Amino acid sequence: MTAKRPKAPRGTSHPDTPADSGSSLDGRKIPAAVIKRLSLYARALQELERQQAEKVSSSELSRLLGFTSAQVRKDLAYFGQFGVPGFGYPVGDLRRNLRRILGTDRELQVALVGVGHLGTALLSYGGFTRQGFRIVCAFDKEVSAPRIGAAGIPVYHIDELEKRLAEHAIGFAILTVSSEAAQAVANRLIAAGISAILNFVPVRLQTPEHVKIHYVDLALEMESLSFYTR
Amino acid sequence: MTAKRPKAPRGTSHPDTPADSGSSLDGRKIPAAVIKRLSLYARALQELERQQAEKVSSSELSRLLGFTSAQVRKDLAYFGQFGVPGFGYPVGDLRRNLRRILGTDRELQVALVGVGHLGTALLSYGGFTRQGFRIVCAFDKEVSAPRIGAAGIPVYHIDELEKRLAEHAIGFAILTVSSEAAQAVANRLIAAGISAILNFVPVRLQTPEHVKIHYVDLALEMESLSFYTR
DNA sequence: GGAAGTCTGTGAAAACCTTCACGGGAGCGG
DNA sequence: CCGCTCCCGTGAAGGTTTTCACAGACTTCC
Ligand SMILES: NC(=O)c1ccc[n+]([C@@H]2O[C@H](COP(=O)([O-])OP(=O)(O)OC[C@H]3O[C@@H](n4cnc5c(N)ncnc54)[C@H](O)[C@@H]3O)[C@@H](O)[C@H]2O)c1
Ligand SMILES: NC(=O)c1ccc[n+]([C@@H]2O[C@H](COP(=O)([O-])OP(=O)(O)OC[C@H]3O[C@@H](n4cnc5c(N)ncnc54)[C@H](O)[C@@H]3O)[C@@H](O)[C@H]2O)c1
């Protein structure tokens, strides 16, 4: 008899690809949504600190950001006891703690790949530095010799990628190349030891588990808005 | 006796501000996350159609995007029965349906306010048009006379906002002004009848319920990545 | 035309996330 | 130092989203 051609990996069940969400820290599991809110708390505290506020209650914070007060308390409680009953949270203290938790208490070195329209706009944005990120250098394939780009950031030819990443101990990349180049560039970044990528290219990247990717997908946001207003 | 000063609206319970998610359509409630995935399905189908694929199964789609096949089926089932058992989903057909559901089967007219670094990059981006959006005109306060900006899009002084929005029947805005101006500009947009805003400014906007706002918050994404790689 | 195999749609279960509600600790005023 | 009030931390409840698992519908191939 002829052997049937094996169509697929076989097996009765197909576990598909699970959608991870959340990471564990210290034993407990932290929902991904909590981390995003942590950033918002940190930013609100920055503003409060600027206003010389000494304390803030969970309900004040929640009103400022549009959450419930219970959520604020629960989110913060994942990471320790920062509040004082009958008083609230000490602003400066909590802010310092959040920055430590998020890892933004130290300046993070970032590389940007793809100095086109969007890449250039990002290079000239001062807001990142304010939040503890520094774009140290940028790369493009259309650069014959190193040059100084927007905001005084050096732009190198993509061939120098590996060398420069190592030189500056960069662990973090922003990806704004064209769609066709995205996967190839991502591969090189990962091979060079990058551990996180903020990807503006509307392409789902294939990456090993240990590399964290966040997508910023503008067309998706627009379509989503479109749905809600039809 | 002296009357105590009324400290707060009173009441023993404080219902805080609830966090909405999802909207109702046709009676059922659609999770917000489903809508985002719908956009991704639509884009994947666009690519499949380009490759002349005639059909696609939920498991193929799920593999392409990194979800589970059950999720794909459930998401699509919110809106009707598009699949054929033993066959899969007809690519062209499903794509047309998704575009209709998302409202991207017609071209949507969009205005952009704040033609700075980021605004200019967005103006010169062709990808929106491909997805069914057209940035019709842009506004800035630093424009003395109407001029033609990137990609041939006219840039007007902000004073002309109301007039031009009405002229082009624009219902949709992208906000890339400076932080200080964001709330004021949003107010004007809303007063002018805009129903959705894609906001790049890291400021929580106060808006009436019927206006849908999506935030693109790059610093937040960076901080979030930072947490996961500490 | 029939049998084997594929793949959808969907209840039910599980996982996950948010809100409720309250005990009790901390400040504060007297 | 005491009592009163405020507000945190947290188990439990409630709600939402994802995954499982399967009946049945459709295709395909002989
Ligand atoms: N511009 C926008 O507003 C916008 C909006 C949403 C998404 N995006 C996405 O961001 C990406 C960039 O958009 P853009 O408008 O800046 O495009 P762009 O064409 O202006 O810039 C792309 C840059 O990447 C460089 N590049 C291409 N291949 C490379 C490689 N292998 N190595 C190094 N550099 C390489 C090009 O030389 C170019 O400078 C695109 O994927 C686009 O889909 C852009
Ligand atoms: N550039 C980036 O990469 C980036 C990244 C993340 C967030 N953002 C945010 O996007 C916004 C814009 O950033 P940018 O770098 O393009 O800044 P920018 O200063 O280059 O541009 C802001 C533009 O808005 C215009 N403007 C200010 N007030 C206005 C008003 N009342 N009416 C009309 N126009 C007005 C200014 O004239 C200027 O052209 C900022 O809020 C920033 O926080 C920018």
XYZ file of C-alpha atoms (C1' of nucleotides) and ligand atoms in Angstrom:
608
model
C 0.000 0.000 0.000
C 1.124 3.577 -0.577
C 2.007 5.685 2.418
C -0.201 8.716 2.823
C 1.785 11.916 2.649
C 2.087 13.343 6.135
C 0.045 16.482 6.066
C 0.720 17.988 9.428
C 2.632 17.233 12.609
C -0.282 15.021 13.643
C -1.666 14.487 17.098
C -5.292 14.708 18.079
C -5.068 17.899 20.035
C -3.662 21.161 18.758
C -2.533 23.389 21.591
C -2.138 26.301 19.175
C -0.028 29.191 20.375
C -0.947 30.450 23.794
C -1.192 34.181 24.346
C 1.031 35.093 27.215
C 0.123 37.980 29.419
C 1.772 38.949 32.591
C 5.090 37.974 34.049
C 6.085 36.610 37.387
C 8.049 38.577 39.866
C 9.066 37.410 43.247
C 6.790 34.421 42.970
C 3.520 36.174 42.311
C 2.209 36.775 38.797
C 1.810 40.362 37.657
C -0.867 41.106 35.057
C 0.476 42.937 32.032
C -2.169 45.610 32.503
C -0.762 46.425 35.905
C 2.600 47.358 34.422
C 1.049 49.811 32.003
C -0.816 51.479 34.823
C 2.374 51.625 36.854
C 3.818 53.904 34.191
C 0.787 56.122 34.419
C 1.046 56.277 38.181
C 4.708 57.196 37.869
C 3.900 60.008 35.480
C 1.093 61.353 37.640
C 3.426 61.293 40.631
C 6.018 63.206 38.666
C 3.458 65.937 38.153
C 2.370 65.837 41.798
C 5.954 66.090 42.930
C 6.422 69.111 40.701
C 3.458 70.646 42.528
C 5.143 70.005 45.861
C 2.425 67.587 46.941
C 3.577 65.548 49.896
C 0.978 62.838 49.918
C -1.636 61.368 47.629
C -4.462 58.961 48.383
C -5.478 56.049 46.197
C -8.728 57.811 45.409
C -7.017 61.021 44.330
C -4.721 59.077 42.058
C -7.616 57.088 40.687
C -9.585 60.234 39.931
C -6.632 61.724 38.128
C -6.249 58.726 35.852
C -9.764 57.409 35.544
C -9.471 54.159 37.444
C -11.049 52.942 40.668
C -9.262 53.491 43.936
C -9.287 49.793 44.699
C -7.389 49.180 41.518
C -4.710 51.658 42.445
C -4.264 50.049 45.828
C -4.214 46.539 44.426
C -1.743 47.429 41.690
C 0.666 48.983 44.147
C 0.230 46.172 46.626
C 1.720 43.747 44.115
C 5.083 45.275 44.831
C 5.033 46.022 48.510
C 3.448 48.239 51.114
C 4.011 51.819 50.115
C 1.030 53.482 51.748
C 0.314 54.683 55.235
C -3.196 54.034 56.562
C -5.036 57.216 57.360
C -2.544 59.242 55.375
C -2.092 57.982 51.836
C 1.065 57.459 49.821
C 4.106 59.705 50.262
C 4.562 61.152 46.771
C 8.333 61.265 46.489
C 8.786 57.916 48.071
C 6.229 56.142 45.955
C 7.612 57.699 42.808
C 11.106 56.514 43.633
C 9.783 53.038 44.286
C 7.866 52.909 41.032
C 10.886 54.038 39.073
C 12.940 51.358 40.697
C 10.314 48.744 39.905
C 10.020 49.838 36.305
C 13.766 50.061 35.980
C 13.712 53.706 34.955
C 15.736 54.911 37.903
C 18.801 54.340 35.766
C 19.092 55.797 32.311
C 18.436 53.141 29.716
C 20.557 53.076 26.563
C 18.507 52.711 23.399
C 19.308 52.304 19.720
C 17.019 53.291 16.857
C 17.095 51.491 13.531
C 15.554 53.087 10.442
C 16.100 56.820 10.242
C 13.272 57.677 7.881
C 10.326 59.967 8.497
C 9.195 58.354 11.692
C 12.663 57.527 12.965
C 13.769 61.107 12.568
C 10.762 62.374 14.480
C 11.542 60.020 17.326
C 15.200 61.053 17.387
C 14.218 64.651 17.884
C 11.832 63.903 20.698
C 13.039 65.070 24.071
C 10.316 63.311 26.044
C 12.105 59.999 26.243
C 15.090 61.407 28.009
C 12.797 62.974 30.543
C 11.427 59.516 31.326
C 14.819 57.879 31.679
C 15.634 56.708 28.174
C 18.444 57.875 25.984
C 18.660 57.127 22.305
C 22.393 56.666 22.052
C 22.758 55.986 18.369
C 20.791 55.252 15.238
C 21.295 53.115 12.141
C 20.150 53.197 8.551
C 21.215 51.513 5.368
C 21.267 54.820 3.477
C 24.210 56.306 5.324
C 27.598 56.289 3.648
C 29.573 57.769 6.511
C 28.652 58.311 10.162
C 26.897 61.614 10.573
C 25.223 63.567 13.316
C 21.448 63.380 13.078
C 18.631 65.123 14.890
C 19.276 66.048 18.515
C 22.968 65.375 18.046
C 22.547 61.638 17.900
C 25.069 59.848 15.657
C 23.647 57.872 12.757
C 25.696 54.923 11.544
C 25.448 52.610 8.609
C 23.604 49.442 9.472
C 26.800 47.446 8.889
C 28.170 48.867 12.103
C 25.199 47.649 14.119
C 26.862 44.850 16.053
C 30.001 46.791 16.775
C 28.242 49.883 18.095
C 25.677 48.007 20.155
C 28.441 46.233 22.007
C 30.418 49.432 22.380
C 27.595 51.243 24.155
C 26.139 48.260 26.001
C 22.730 48.838 24.447
C 20.007 46.405 25.374
C 17.031 48.049 23.835
C 15.960 49.008 20.310
C 13.331 51.042 18.498
C 12.489 49.642 15.095
C 11.300 52.000 12.357
C 12.607 50.438 9.165
C 10.483 49.552 6.174
C 8.210 46.521 6.413
C 10.373 44.349 4.180
C 13.463 44.849 6.318
C 11.812 44.452 9.710
C 12.325 40.739 10.331
C 15.899 40.696 9.086
C 16.868 43.682 11.186
C 15.120 42.212 14.215
C 17.107 39.021 13.787
C 20.344 40.934 13.772
C 19.354 42.924 16.826
C 18.492 39.785 18.709
C 21.660 38.020 17.649
C 23.533 41.044 18.954
C 21.965 40.540 22.356
C 19.153 43.094 22.391
C 16.510 42.090 24.921
C 13.569 44.337 24.026
C 12.239 45.989 20.886
C 9.648 48.689 20.436
C 8.370 47.927 16.964
C 6.537 50.492 14.839
C 6.490 48.299 11.775
C 3.122 46.634 11.197
C 4.652 43.184 10.904
C 4.426 40.419 13.497
C 8.025 39.540 14.276
C 9.145 35.966 14.850
C 11.339 36.071 17.898
C 12.680 33.829 20.645
C 10.839 33.889 23.932
C 13.363 35.796 25.935
C 13.086 38.888 23.759
C 10.227 41.163 24.643
C 8.519 42.978 21.796
C 5.933 45.717 22.020
C 4.040 46.803 18.984
C 2.913 50.319 18.247
C 0.449 49.887 15.460
C -1.063 53.125 14.294
C -3.216 51.742 11.519
C -4.707 49.322 14.012
C -5.581 52.135 16.389
C -7.239 54.037 13.584
C -9.288 51.055 12.481
C -10.331 50.415 15.996
C -11.508 54.013 16.377
C -13.313 53.685 13.089
C -15.302 50.772 14.444
C -16.473 52.697 17.466
C -17.720 55.639 15.435
C -19.446 53.961 12.585
C -23.197 76.152 65.742
C -20.881 76.498 62.793
C -21.681 74.539 59.700
C -18.920 72.177 58.695
C -17.564 72.951 55.265
C -18.765 70.328 52.854
C -15.655 68.361 52.037
C -16.863 66.074 49.349
C -20.100 65.009 47.667
C -20.670 62.781 50.705
C -22.202 59.363 50.802
C -20.726 56.342 52.531
C -19.714 54.520 49.389
C -17.488 55.891 46.645
C -18.181 54.205 43.351
C -15.030 55.772 41.858
C -14.795 55.846 38.110
C -15.479 52.551 36.389
C -13.232 51.406 33.592
C -15.261 50.778 30.482
C -14.148 48.199 27.994
C -16.073 46.926 25.084
C -19.090 48.253 23.281
C -22.379 46.716 22.399
C -23.361 45.914 18.871
C -26.537 44.295 17.801
C -27.360 43.505 21.419
C -24.313 41.486 22.316
C -21.304 43.042 23.990
C -18.037 43.064 22.070
C -14.821 43.057 24.084
C -12.458 45.851 23.123
C -9.677 43.347 22.580
C -11.733 41.656 19.886
C -11.814 44.823 17.828
C -8.044 45.182 17.921
C -7.652 41.630 16.731
C -10.185 42.239 13.988
C -7.791 44.792 12.527
C -5.006 42.257 12.614
C -7.167 39.666 10.909
C -8.046 42.198 8.239
C -4.404 42.948 7.600
C -3.416 39.299 7.456
C -6.237 38.695 5.004
C -5.006 41.564 2.866
C -1.672 39.808 2.601
C -3.302 36.436 1.916
C -5.429 37.954 -0.801
C -2.328 39.434 -2.378
C -0.941 35.900 -2.450
C -4.056 34.677 -4.250
C -5.065 32.481 -1.331
C -8.656 31.411 -1.675
C -9.302 30.092 1.776
C -7.793 30.236 5.234
C -8.526 28.200 8.331
C -8.788 29.566 11.821
C -5.640 27.688 12.751
C -3.649 29.130 9.857
C -4.743 32.625 10.790
C -3.960 31.990 14.419
C -0.485 30.739 13.617
C 0.168 33.799 11.493
C -0.772 36.150 14.286
C 0.154 34.241 17.397
C -3.291 33.569 18.834
C -5.184 30.349 19.391
C -7.488 29.069 16.704
C -10.423 29.065 19.094
C -9.935 32.738 19.663
C -10.025 33.476 15.971
C -13.246 31.537 15.567
C -14.871 33.104 18.591
C -13.862 36.608 17.561
C -15.316 36.196 14.111
C -18.439 34.525 15.434
C -19.370 37.731 17.242
C -20.279 39.207 13.904
C -21.855 36.353 12.010
C -21.043 33.061 10.368
C -18.321 33.612 7.851
C -16.713 30.210 7.785
C -17.524 26.988 6.032
C -17.063 23.782 8.039
C -14.465 21.484 6.538
C -13.169 24.300 4.372
C -12.275 27.385 6.341
C -12.949 31.040 5.625
C -13.089 32.382 2.063
C -10.343 35.003 2.081
C -11.861 37.703 -0.083
C -15.241 37.365 1.455
C -14.063 37.494 5.034
C -11.842 40.456 4.297
C -14.758 42.368 2.776
C -16.872 41.574 5.810
C -14.226 42.684 8.265
C -13.721 45.931 6.429
C -17.431 46.547 6.517
C -17.553 45.794 10.244
C -14.601 48.040 10.999
C -15.989 50.734 8.761
C -12.905 50.856 6.573
C -14.709 49.900 3.423
C -15.251 53.600 2.841
C -12.385 56.043 2.960
C -12.374 57.933 6.229
C -11.515 61.627 6.232
C -9.006 62.578 8.891
C -7.502 65.833 10.107
C -4.141 66.188 11.835
C -3.439 68.932 14.346
C 0.133 69.832 15.269
C 2.542 69.704 12.355
C 5.768 69.347 14.313
C 8.264 66.519 14.156
C 5.830 63.738 14.756
C 2.962 65.317 12.830
C 5.119 65.740 9.755
C 6.214 62.112 9.892
C 2.600 61.007 10.036
C 1.634 63.247 7.141
C 4.220 61.633 4.929
C 3.161 58.129 5.805
C 1.438 56.311 2.975
C 0.315 53.379 5.083
C -2.844 55.022 6.333
C -4.264 55.518 2.897
C -3.651 51.876 2.146
C -5.807 50.986 5.155
C -8.659 53.260 4.208
C -7.791 56.534 5.890
C -6.998 59.808 4.235
C -5.449 62.723 6.051
C -7.297 65.502 4.288
C -5.772 68.508 5.962
C -3.559 69.560 8.826
C -3.429 72.480 11.239
C -0.766 74.270 13.229
C -0.548 77.576 15.015
C 2.773 78.398 13.338
C 1.378 78.771 9.844
C 0.823 82.261 8.516
C -0.734 81.311 5.199
C -2.079 77.987 3.943
C 0.722 75.941 2.452
C 1.196 72.521 1.003
C 2.905 70.179 3.439
C 4.283 66.675 3.146
C 2.514 64.335 0.734
C 0.655 67.273 -0.780
C -1.595 67.733 2.222
C -2.614 71.339 2.869
C -1.621 72.818 6.224
C -3.839 75.571 7.593
C -3.580 77.906 10.511
C -5.390 76.585 13.553
C -7.840 79.487 13.313
C -9.369 77.873 10.269
C -10.025 74.630 12.117
C -13.791 74.822 12.424
C -14.301 76.089 8.896
C -12.188 73.422 7.216
C -13.507 70.539 9.287
C -17.038 71.367 8.249
C -15.975 71.892 4.647
C -14.522 68.394 4.326
C -16.955 66.606 6.623
C -14.130 65.341 8.802
C -15.113 63.236 11.790
C -11.755 62.060 12.932
C -8.579 63.711 14.208
C -4.961 62.895 14.995
C -3.536 65.008 17.778
C 0.200 65.771 17.817
C 0.423 69.219 19.374
C 2.519 70.077 22.398
C 1.359 68.897 25.825
C 0.215 72.322 26.964
C -2.089 72.785 23.978
C -3.602 69.318 23.937
C -6.697 69.842 26.069
C -7.617 73.160 24.473
C -7.263 71.784 20.960
C -9.236 68.679 21.886
C -12.039 70.885 23.186
C -12.193 72.745 19.904
C -12.172 69.539 17.908
C -15.010 68.134 19.956
C -17.010 71.328 19.762
C -16.566 71.143 16.005
C -18.182 67.733 15.980
C -15.223 65.366 15.797
C -16.186 61.936 17.094
C -12.825 60.222 17.551
C -9.284 61.293 18.344
C -6.024 59.424 18.098
C -3.944 61.180 20.717
C -0.136 61.019 20.756
C 0.191 63.569 23.533
C 0.912 61.993 26.919
C -1.948 63.824 28.606
C -5.215 62.289 29.751
C -7.894 64.302 27.952
C -11.152 65.250 29.643
C -13.840 64.524 27.107
C -17.552 63.836 26.894
C -18.601 60.202 26.683
C -19.624 60.153 23.071
C -16.139 61.020 21.854
C -13.821 58.060 21.542
C -10.172 58.638 22.345
C -7.287 56.272 21.801
C -3.928 56.993 23.308
C -0.608 56.177 21.737
C 1.826 56.571 24.560
C 5.373 55.837 23.566
C 7.020 56.599 26.874
C 4.604 54.203 28.515
C 5.514 51.442 26.082
C 9.186 52.019 26.744
C 8.757 51.895 30.493
C 6.723 48.776 30.213
C 9.474 47.115 28.152
C 11.988 48.299 30.677
C 10.144 46.467 33.417
C 10.211 43.197 31.558
C 13.935 43.311 30.927
C 15.214 44.472 34.235
C -22.660 8.426 -4.061
C -20.649 7.205 0.151
C -17.047 7.263 3.604
C -13.244 9.611 5.672
C -11.481 13.604 7.101
C -11.530 18.507 7.979
C -12.853 22.599 10.235
C -16.515 25.640 11.996
C -19.523 27.424 15.763
C -20.406 27.195 20.483
C -21.598 25.770 25.198
C -18.940 24.851 29.360
C -14.840 25.324 32.042
C -10.875 27.677 33.276
C -8.098 31.603 33.791
C -7.739 36.155 34.507
C -8.793 40.815 36.067
C -11.561 44.227 38.528
C -14.518 45.709 42.134
C -16.478 45.242 46.677
C -16.258 45.610 51.395
C -14.189 45.550 55.680
C -10.564 44.870 59.462
C -7.425 47.321 61.462
C -3.400 50.476 61.682
C -1.971 55.418 61.585
C -2.548 60.112 62.103
C -4.594 63.895 64.491
C -7.046 66.899 67.681
C -8.194 67.525 72.114
C -3.425 59.179 76.038
C -7.882 58.495 74.018
C -11.192 58.461 70.701
C -12.353 59.633 66.043
C -11.528 59.626 61.406
C -9.174 58.463 57.405
C -7.514 55.319 54.172
C -4.509 51.216 53.212
C -4.139 46.201 52.284
C -6.605 42.226 51.092
C -9.767 38.080 50.924
C -13.891 37.192 48.577
C -17.178 38.114 45.042
C -18.228 39.403 40.607
C -17.368 40.013 35.826
C -14.925 39.414 31.677
C -11.953 37.012 28.356
C -9.663 32.944 26.813
C -9.303 28.109 26.190
C -11.200 23.535 25.808
C -13.617 20.125 23.552
C -17.072 18.304 20.660
C -21.322 17.886 17.661
C -22.350 18.491 13.342
C -21.761 20.497 8.670
C -19.207 20.669 4.593
C -15.586 19.068 1.367
C -13.004 15.824 -1.025
C -11.645 11.875 -3.091
C -12.335 7.614 -4.547
N 5.772 57.494 9.105
C 4.741 57.182 9.852
O 4.032 58.057 10.267
C 4.433 55.783 10.207
C 3.242 55.504 10.845
C 2.954 54.176 11.194
C 3.857 53.188 10.893
N 4.994 53.477 10.277
C 5.914 52.400 9.978
O 7.216 52.760 10.379
C 8.145 52.300 9.446
C 8.948 53.466 8.951
O 8.089 54.434 8.378
P 8.668 55.732 7.689
O 7.526 56.541 7.234
O 9.673 56.346 8.576
O 9.375 55.103 6.417
P 10.658 55.654 5.660
O 10.731 54.943 4.362
O 10.674 57.128 5.690
O 11.849 55.160 6.576
C 12.340 53.854 6.585
C 13.830 53.940 6.807
O 14.352 52.651 7.044
C 15.560 52.522 6.341
N 15.817 51.109 6.097
C 15.176 50.269 5.245
N 15.722 49.043 5.289
C 16.725 49.095 6.196
C 17.656 48.148 6.659
N 17.663 46.885 6.224
N 18.544 48.524 7.594
C 18.546 49.808 8.050
N 17.690 50.746 7.624
C 16.797 50.387 6.700
C 15.369 53.301 5.078
O 16.612 53.693 4.524
C 14.553 54.490 5.584
O 15.383 55.548 5.976
C 7.369 51.620 8.343
O 7.392 50.237 8.551
C 5.983 52.119 8.526
O 5.042 51.125 8.176
C 5.304 54.765 9.917
N 8.238 63.427 18.351
C 8.052 62.242 18.896
O 8.722 61.323 18.526
C 7.042 62.027 19.955
C 7.009 60.811 20.614
C 6.052 60.596 21.610
C 5.147 61.590 21.903
N 5.215 62.767 21.267
C 4.241 63.789 21.600
O 3.672 64.298 20.430
C 3.491 65.697 20.565
C 4.212 66.395 19.455
O 5.570 66.055 19.462
P 6.589 66.719 18.448
O 7.906 66.111 18.714
O 6.045 66.642 17.079
O 6.601 68.222 18.974
P 6.814 69.527 18.112
O 7.083 70.618 19.068
O 7.790 69.256 17.030
O 5.420 69.745 17.432
C 4.313 70.312 18.073
C 3.587 71.143 17.049
O 2.333 71.534 17.576
C 2.106 72.883 17.223
N 1.185 73.476 18.181
C 1.409 73.807 19.476
N 0.317 74.347 20.029
C -0.627 74.367 19.069
C -1.973 74.811 19.004
N -2.580 75.349 20.057
N -2.648 74.671 17.853
C -2.041 74.138 16.782
N -0.782 73.689 16.760
C -0.075 73.816 17.903
C 3.468 73.534 17.271
O 3.497 74.701 16.454
C 4.342 72.418 16.694
O 4.456 72.500 15.300
C 4.022 66.075 21.930
O 2.950 66.185 22.815
C 4.877 64.927 22.312
O 4.827 64.705 23.697
C 6.137 63.006 20.289
